[in-house]
Amino acid sequence: MTTVTNMPLSDLLKSFKLKTKQQELLIRVSILCLVYILAFITRLFSVLRYESMIHEFDPYFNYRTTLYLTQNGFYDFWNWFDYESWYPLGRIVGGTLYPGLMVTAVLIYRILHFLRFAVHIREVCVLTAPFFASNTTLVAYFFGKEIWDTGAGLVAAILIAICPGYISRSVAGSYDNEGVAIFALLFTFYLFVKAVNTGSLAWSLASAFGYFYMVSAWGGYVFIINLIPLYVLVLLITGRYSMRLYVAYNCMYVLGMLLAMQIRFVGFQHVQSGEHMAAMGVFFLMQVFYFLDWVKHMLSDTKLFQAFLRITVTCAVVVGTIALGLGMLSGYISPWTGRFYSLLDPTYAKDHIPIIASVSEHQPTAWSSFMFDYHILLFLFPAGLYFCFKRLSDATIFIVMYGLTSMYFAGVMVRLILVATPAVCLISAIAVSATVKNLTVLLRSKNKGVLTGSTKGSSSSRASSKALLDQSQPFQKNGAIALLFGAFYLLSKYATHCTWVTSEAYSSPSIVLAARGAHGNRVIFDDYREAYFWLRQNTPVDAKVMSWWDYGYQITAMGNRTVIVDNNTWNNTHIATVGRALSSYEDEAIEIMRSLDVDYVLVVFGGVTGYSSDDINKFLWMVRIGGGVFPVIKEPDYLVNGEYRVDKGAAPKMLNCLMYKLCYYRFGEMLTEYGKPPGYDRARGVEIGNKDIKLEHLEEAFTTSNWIVRIYKVKPPNNRW
Amino acid sequence: MAREKSSKDNAQALFNSLRSAYAVTPVNLKIIDLYVGFAVFTALIQVVYMATVGSFPFNSFLSGVLSCVGTAVLAVCLRIQVNKENKEFKDLPPERAFADFVLCNLVLHLVIMNFLG
């Protein structure tokens, strides 16, 4: 590091009698502390604006399981069979979840209680994600230091603290696996790169534990177990392999695989699933490769070695292909599952698996999303790639590969922008740090030139180059100052953009809606919680609620009632049954509902408030998913000339299906907007077609104050006489 | 005939040169090699047993095989770190290498014991 030449600061610090190294350490530590605090507080917008509550849908399941874990202990949690969801089937929760997040939250909760802070588990859950985001900035600093130098590490920490791509899934209240998983991902990668750089077994063991934490936290661990073998393969092919690589990869693979198999949800996938075979293949390849390397080292005669090489390579290739072929043909090694196969072939899900295609986070990414989530990092990323290629080492090769593969996946699925964010931040940090360093070197070179010229007698060539440098000094210095101001301007714009995005786009709890009233005052719609608490307090304890799968987790967590289907979507036929019931006429639907013992039906309706994520807008997906299993439901029946309408010109099946009736019951009398006829649907912008709805087998039980959630009770069958 | 004889000669020469090159390795490395060979042999026995009897408690089979493979791999890593000919590890004291080896083995066997079922 160059000396600190900013006069007042060094004078101040000299007054504390600190040496240069200590000054630098003080600056670094204070920057890191400030970044740590910044990463935490920038995620607190929704807690300050609304209240400390859990957001969205999936976090409610995580919250419910965490509650169960605190009340019943780990053994019961690990073996929990939940009979309150997927009504007749139940769900083996212990074996179908990733326990990392819940165990982490309960650990923090226990530590706080041990220190006599009597916090509620919900507060811990809400703030887990921001806490781990702060930890991620620290890991980013160490990773940047490993790849490039401390300057790049500091910039990486700052960039990732406020990057919207990461904030979107780790805001306070978003108690989801990704909040912890991104920390685990970056931590595992850092430990592995450290292991490759040092060749120490201890670091490899640490990276195996990091991998174990990642496997326990998120299904995206498949990315790690495929990227690291790919990286090893690239190093082997480009000839950069060394003994350190052997030690690092082998220890991490064997121990990591064993540890990962302890999670019941993952089970034996590491030896049976096609997605994990790359790691095993590279493992065996490494054994063969290094064995040959060792034999080559021992043999002095190259001709003999060539013969040996030929024999061994042919044997290995033959055995390998036979084993792989047998495994895949006999079905023992399962092929890539739909979720991951649709990453390689994005059109696969739309044709074959409508449930995966219907999730909004699984859509391909638009350019505007990239700009929104990354801002200036988008053009700093290629600049950083350039710098990485200029100084290739094991660590920079790794970060380049991580960046390129994750950017490809981020382009295929919106949700995966999150996985690409650490790579983009690190590579951009390299660009920023290297550029700023070069510019400040230019700024300071005149002073250094004068110093060395006066104190040392240099050779003639050095003197002449110094003279040249002195001649172009003013121009270069002015250019450097201008560029530095430009960099400062860009970075401050980045900070402004990130804060604005966090405040406007990513801090909404989704379960509480806000709007501006007529006088500019803020109006809060708390209908969801109103409905769930009504369910909790006014229905029998063993009541079963049928709704679309989006709301299942929230109903079980807040309403505390049994549901038919929920967000886990593990059983497509069961969801299709619900979809069929909601898209059929009332007489057919009541048969299905009686067979499932349904007591209440819950629908979400946005016609009065103009809320557009309601069930009528999602209805076509219900038809598609139901029709995928029961051919009696045909999508064209609900459309008119390929168009989806709910007004007078809508298809007759649409006007009389159960979902339409439940959403628009009594809506025909309602005046929603000044100057429009009664029954004007504000979310679709049309007057509805069927205003005179009569329900025969259901009766209205509850409608929330803004008509967003409507609950209907299934009437018992009529007496015969 | 001549081709056969020359290939047999080749194999013989290969074998002899390998043996002579191996004979000069230090004794501690040979002990580690023996340990690796023993571990791999045990793994092979387990695989043959599984092929005859079936793999019913699959977790037990996996933990058995992986413990053998794991100790073999860790022993090879130890050999690499202790070998005087590897320039990259010349600053690493052999005690530290052995301590790492013991620690990793400890973790390996603890996980195996959990996984055996």
PDB file of C-alpha atoms in Angstrom, chain A residues 314-467:
ATOM      1  CA  THR A 314      -8.094 -46.535 -22.742  1.00  0.00           C
ATOM      2  CA  CYS A 315      -8.937 -48.655 -19.700  1.00  0.00           C
ATOM      3  CA  ALA A 316     -10.200 -45.672 -17.733  1.00  0.00           C
ATOM      4  CA  VAL A 317     -12.307 -44.295 -20.574  1.00  0.00           C
ATOM      5  CA  VAL A 318     -13.843 -47.683 -21.316  1.00  0.00           C
ATOM      6  CA  VAL A 319     -14.671 -48.403 -17.686  1.00  0.00           C
ATOM      7  CA  GLY A 320     -16.043 -44.893 -17.197  1.00  0.00           C
ATOM      8  CA  THR A 321     -18.350 -44.966 -20.190  1.00  0.00           C
ATOM      9  CA  ILE A 322     -19.588 -48.454 -19.383  1.00  0.00           C
ATOM     10  CA  ALA A 323     -20.394 -47.447 -15.809  1.00  0.00           C
ATOM     11  CA  LEU A 324     -22.104 -44.213 -16.830  1.00  0.00           C
ATOM     12  CA  GLY A 325     -24.002 -45.877 -19.638  1.00  0.00           C
ATOM     13  CA  LEU A 326     -25.214 -48.718 -17.434  1.00  0.00           C
ATOM     14  CA  GLY A 327     -26.251 -46.251 -14.753  1.00  0.00           C
ATOM     15  CA  MET A 328     -28.258 -44.029 -17.048  1.00  0.00           C
ATOM     16  CA  LEU A 329     -29.861 -46.823 -19.087  1.00  0.00           C
ATOM     17  CA  SER A 330     -30.963 -48.823 -16.089  1.00  0.00           C
ATOM     18  CA  GLY A 331     -32.423 -45.671 -14.588  1.00  0.00           C
ATOM     19  CA  TYR A 332     -30.284 -45.941 -11.501  1.00  0.00           C
ATOM     20  CA  ILE A 333     -28.782 -42.525 -12.200  1.00  0.00           C
ATOM     21  CA  SER A 334     -31.872 -40.374 -12.524  1.00  0.00           C
ATOM     22  CA  PRO A 335     -31.875 -37.754 -15.278  1.00  0.00           C
ATOM     23  CA  TRP A 336     -31.939 -34.030 -14.558  1.00  0.00           C
ATOM     24  CA  THR A 337     -35.155 -33.043 -12.767  1.00  0.00           C
ATOM     25  CA  GLY A 338     -37.574 -30.607 -14.390  1.00  0.00           C
ATOM     26  CA  ARG A 339     -36.598 -27.670 -12.205  1.00  0.00           C
ATOM     27  CA  PHE A 340     -32.955 -27.775 -13.295  1.00  0.00           C
ATOM     28  CA  TYR A 341     -33.554 -29.094 -16.803  1.00  0.00           C
ATOM     29  CA  SER A 342     -35.642 -26.030 -17.567  1.00  0.00           C
ATOM     30  CA  LEU A 343     -32.516 -23.951 -16.901  1.00  0.00           C
ATOM     31  CA  LEU A 344     -30.744 -25.623 -19.783  1.00  0.00           C
ATOM     32  CA  ASP A 345     -33.803 -25.701 -22.017  1.00  0.00           C
ATOM     33  CA  PRO A 346     -36.043 -22.759 -21.078  1.00  0.00           C
ATOM     34  CA  THR A 347     -38.909 -23.884 -23.285  1.00  0.00           C
ATOM     35  CA  TYR A 348     -39.216 -27.238 -21.531  1.00  0.00           C
ATOM     36  CA  ALA A 349     -41.358 -26.108 -18.591  1.00  0.00           C
ATOM     37  CA  LYS A 350     -43.993 -24.279 -20.637  1.00  0.00           C
ATOM     38  CA  ASP A 351     -44.824 -27.426 -22.612  1.00  0.00           C
ATOM     39  CA  HIS A 352     -44.407 -30.123 -20.006  1.00  0.00           C
ATOM     40  CA  ILE A 353     -44.684 -28.805 -16.466  1.00  0.00           C
ATOM     41  CA  PRO A 354     -47.178 -25.928 -16.188  1.00  0.00           C
ATOM     42  CA  ILE A 355     -46.664 -25.564 -12.458  1.00  0.00           C
ATOM     43  CA  ILE A 356     -43.038 -24.586 -12.890  1.00  0.00           C
ATOM     44  CA  ALA A 357     -43.921 -22.305 -15.800  1.00  0.00           C
ATOM     45  CA  SER A 358     -46.633 -20.524 -13.818  1.00  0.00           C
ATOM     46  CA  VAL A 359     -44.377 -19.179 -11.082  1.00  0.00           C
ATOM     47  CA  SER A 360     -43.611 -15.564 -11.851  1.00  0.00           C
ATOM     48  CA  GLU A 361     -40.055 -15.805 -10.561  1.00  0.00           C
ATOM     49  CA  HIS A 362     -39.210 -18.506 -13.084  1.00  0.00           C
ATOM     50  CA  GLN A 363     -39.746 -16.347 -16.155  1.00  0.00           C
ATOM     51  CA  PRO A 364     -36.788 -15.330 -18.319  1.00  0.00           C
ATOM     52  CA  THR A 365     -35.190 -12.053 -17.345  1.00  0.00           C
ATOM     53  CA  ALA A 366     -35.816  -8.817 -19.187  1.00  0.00           C
ATOM     54  CA  TRP A 367     -33.059  -6.258 -19.764  1.00  0.00           C
ATOM     55  CA  SER A 368     -34.865  -3.809 -17.555  1.00  0.00           C
ATOM     56  CA  SER A 369     -34.571  -6.245 -14.643  1.00  0.00           C
ATOM     57  CA  PHE A 370     -30.820  -6.408 -15.138  1.00  0.00           C
ATOM     58  CA  MET A 371     -30.526  -2.637 -15.181  1.00  0.00           C
ATOM     59  CA  PHE A 372     -32.852  -2.304 -12.225  1.00  0.00           C
ATOM     60  CA  ASP A 373     -30.920  -4.798 -10.117  1.00  0.00           C
ATOM     61  CA  TYR A 374     -27.366  -3.992 -11.101  1.00  0.00           C
ATOM     62  CA  HIS A 375     -27.175  -0.387 -12.396  1.00  0.00           C
ATOM     63  CA  ILE A 376     -23.533   0.544 -13.064  1.00  0.00           C
ATOM     64  CA  LEU A 377     -22.325  -2.963 -12.223  1.00  0.00           C
ATOM     65  CA  LEU A 378     -23.605  -4.011 -15.635  1.00  0.00           C
ATOM     66  CA  PHE A 379     -20.800  -2.231 -17.473  1.00  0.00           C
ATOM     67  CA  LEU A 380     -18.242  -2.635 -14.690  1.00  0.00           C
ATOM     68  CA  PHE A 381     -18.622  -6.399 -15.034  1.00  0.00           C
ATOM     69  CA  PRO A 382     -16.944  -6.683 -18.478  1.00  0.00           C
ATOM     70  CA  ALA A 383     -14.289  -4.205 -17.308  1.00  0.00           C
ATOM     71  CA  GLY A 384     -13.597  -6.419 -14.333  1.00  0.00           C
ATOM     72  CA  LEU A 385     -13.390  -9.474 -16.583  1.00  0.00           C
ATOM     73  CA  TYR A 386     -10.699  -7.669 -18.565  1.00  0.00           C
ATOM     74  CA  PHE A 387      -8.664  -7.036 -15.421  1.00  0.00           C
ATOM     75  CA  CYS A 388      -9.089 -10.651 -14.308  1.00  0.00           C
ATOM     76  CA  PHE A 389      -7.781 -11.913 -17.621  1.00  0.00           C
ATOM     77  CA  LYS A 390      -4.795  -9.594 -17.355  1.00  0.00           C
ATOM     78  CA  ARG A 391      -3.748 -11.190 -14.074  1.00  0.00           C
ATOM     79  CA  LEU A 392      -4.791 -14.832 -14.350  1.00  0.00           C
ATOM     80  CA  SER A 393      -4.338 -16.969 -11.291  1.00  0.00           C
ATOM     81  CA  ASP A 394      -6.266 -19.866  -9.783  1.00  0.00           C
ATOM     82  CA  ALA A 395      -8.483 -17.456  -7.863  1.00  0.00           C
ATOM     83  CA  THR A 396      -9.283 -15.111 -10.746  1.00  0.00           C
ATOM     84  CA  ILE A 397     -10.090 -18.045 -13.028  1.00  0.00           C
ATOM     85  CA  PHE A 398     -12.580 -19.176 -10.420  1.00  0.00           C
ATOM     86  CA  ILE A 399     -14.302 -15.839 -10.111  1.00  0.00           C
ATOM     87  CA  VAL A 400     -14.476 -15.455 -13.909  1.00  0.00           C
ATOM     88  CA  MET A 401     -16.138 -18.855 -14.230  1.00  0.00           C
ATOM     89  CA  TYR A 402     -18.531 -18.126 -11.397  1.00  0.00           C
ATOM     90  CA  GLY A 403     -19.424 -14.794 -13.007  1.00  0.00           C
ATOM     91  CA  LEU A 404     -20.006 -16.176 -16.494  1.00  0.00           C
ATOM     92  CA  THR A 405     -22.035 -19.242 -15.489  1.00  0.00           C
ATOM     93  CA  SER A 406     -24.159 -17.326 -13.018  1.00  0.00           C
ATOM     94  CA  MET A 407     -24.841 -14.567 -15.562  1.00  0.00           C
ATOM     95  CA  TYR A 408     -26.085 -17.188 -18.021  1.00  0.00           C
ATOM     96  CA  PHE A 409     -28.464 -18.607 -15.438  1.00  0.00           C
ATOM     97  CA  ALA A 410     -29.548 -15.138 -14.376  1.00  0.00           C
ATOM     98  CA  GLY A 411     -30.581 -14.548 -17.962  1.00  0.00           C
ATOM     99  CA  VAL A 412     -32.702 -17.697 -18.000  1.00  0.00           C
ATOM    100  CA  MET A 413     -34.630 -17.149 -14.762  1.00  0.00           C
ATOM    101  CA  VAL A 414     -35.342 -13.895 -12.906  1.00  0.00           C
ATOM    102  CA  ARG A 415     -34.939 -15.509  -9.518  1.00  0.00           C
ATOM    103  CA  LEU A 416     -31.320 -16.417 -10.253  1.00  0.00           C
ATOM    104  CA  ILE A 417     -30.166 -12.807 -10.482  1.00  0.00           C
ATOM    105  CA  LEU A 418     -29.637 -13.347  -6.785  1.00  0.00           C
ATOM    106  CA  VAL A 419     -27.021 -16.057  -7.370  1.00  0.00           C
ATOM    107  CA  ALA A 420     -25.159 -13.897  -9.878  1.00  0.00           C
ATOM    108  CA  THR A 421     -25.028 -10.857  -7.580  1.00  0.00           C
ATOM    109  CA  PRO A 422     -21.940 -11.803  -5.506  1.00  0.00           C
ATOM    110  CA  ALA A 423     -19.933 -12.606  -8.647  1.00  0.00           C
ATOM    111  CA  VAL A 424     -20.968  -9.377 -10.371  1.00  0.00           C
ATOM    112  CA  CYS A 425     -20.127  -7.337  -7.269  1.00  0.00           C
ATOM    113  CA  LEU A 426     -16.716  -8.972  -6.870  1.00  0.00           C
ATOM    114  CA  ILE A 427     -15.700  -8.591 -10.506  1.00  0.00           C
ATOM    115  CA  SER A 428     -16.967  -5.000 -10.649  1.00  0.00           C
ATOM    116  CA  ALA A 429     -15.036  -4.299  -7.453  1.00  0.00           C
ATOM    117  CA  ILE A 430     -11.868  -5.475  -9.190  1.00  0.00           C
ATOM    118  CA  ALA A 431     -12.553  -3.050 -12.042  1.00  0.00           C
ATOM    119  CA  VAL A 432     -13.244  -0.136  -9.705  1.00  0.00           C
ATOM    120  CA  SER A 433     -10.305  -0.844  -7.455  1.00  0.00           C
ATOM    121  CA  ALA A 434      -7.781  -1.362 -10.270  1.00  0.00           C
ATOM    122  CA  THR A 435      -8.936   1.741 -12.165  1.00  0.00           C
ATOM    123  CA  VAL A 436      -8.912   3.988  -9.105  1.00  0.00           C
ATOM    124  CA  LYS A 437      -5.507   2.648  -8.141  1.00  0.00           C
ATOM    125  CA  ASN A 438      -4.045   3.367 -11.588  1.00  0.00           C
ATOM    126  CA  LEU A 439      -5.501   6.859 -11.571  1.00  0.00           C
ATOM    127  CA  THR A 440      -4.187   7.722  -8.113  1.00  0.00           C
ATOM    128  CA  VAL A 441      -0.775   6.346  -9.045  1.00  0.00           C
ATOM    129  CA  LEU A 442      -0.807   8.810 -11.927  1.00  0.00           C
ATOM    130  CA  LEU A 443      -1.788  11.583  -9.551  1.00  0.00           C
ATOM    131  CA  ARG A 444       1.025  10.822  -7.153  1.00  0.00           C
ATOM    132  CA  SER A 445       3.721   9.948  -9.727  1.00  0.00           C
ATOM    133  CA  LYS A 446       4.945  13.547 -10.038  1.00  0.00           C
ATOM    134  CA  ASN A 447       5.759  13.756  -6.316  1.00  0.00           C
ATOM    135  CA  LYS A 448       7.468  10.370  -6.388  1.00  0.00           C
ATOM    136  CA  GLY A 449       9.468  11.312  -9.507  1.00  0.00           C
ATOM    137  CA  VAL A 450      10.809  14.444  -7.798  1.00  0.00           C
ATOM    138  CA  LEU A 451      11.716  12.522  -4.643  1.00  0.00           C
ATOM    139  CA  THR A 452      13.601   9.689  -6.302  1.00  0.00           C
ATOM    140  CA  GLY A 453      15.342  12.110  -8.697  1.00  0.00           C
ATOM    141  CA  SER A 454      16.723  14.159  -5.824  1.00  0.00           C
ATOM    142  CA  THR A 455      17.700  11.330  -3.451  1.00  0.00           C
ATOM    143  CA  LYS A 456      19.068   8.686  -5.825  1.00  0.00           C
ATOM    144  CA  GLY A 457      21.466   8.888  -8.741  1.00  0.00           C
ATOM    145  CA  SER A 458      19.563   6.900 -11.338  1.00  0.00           C
ATOM    146  CA  SER A 459      20.723   5.487 -14.657  1.00  0.00           C
ATOM    147  CA  SER A 460      20.327   7.525 -17.822  1.00  0.00           C
ATOM    148  CA  SER A 461      17.325   5.596 -19.138  1.00  0.00           C
ATOM    149  CA  ARG A 462      15.422   6.066 -15.933  1.00  0.00           C
ATOM    150  CA  ALA A 463      16.274   9.766 -15.926  1.00  0.00           C
ATOM    151  CA  SER A 464      15.036  10.199 -19.464  1.00  0.00           C
ATOM    152  CA  SER A 465      11.801   8.380 -18.758  1.00  0.00           C
ATOM    153  CA  LYS A 466      11.295  10.531 -15.702  1.00  0.00           C
ATOM    154  CA  ALA A 467      11.863  13.596 -17.896  1.00  0.00           C
TER     155      ALA A 467
END
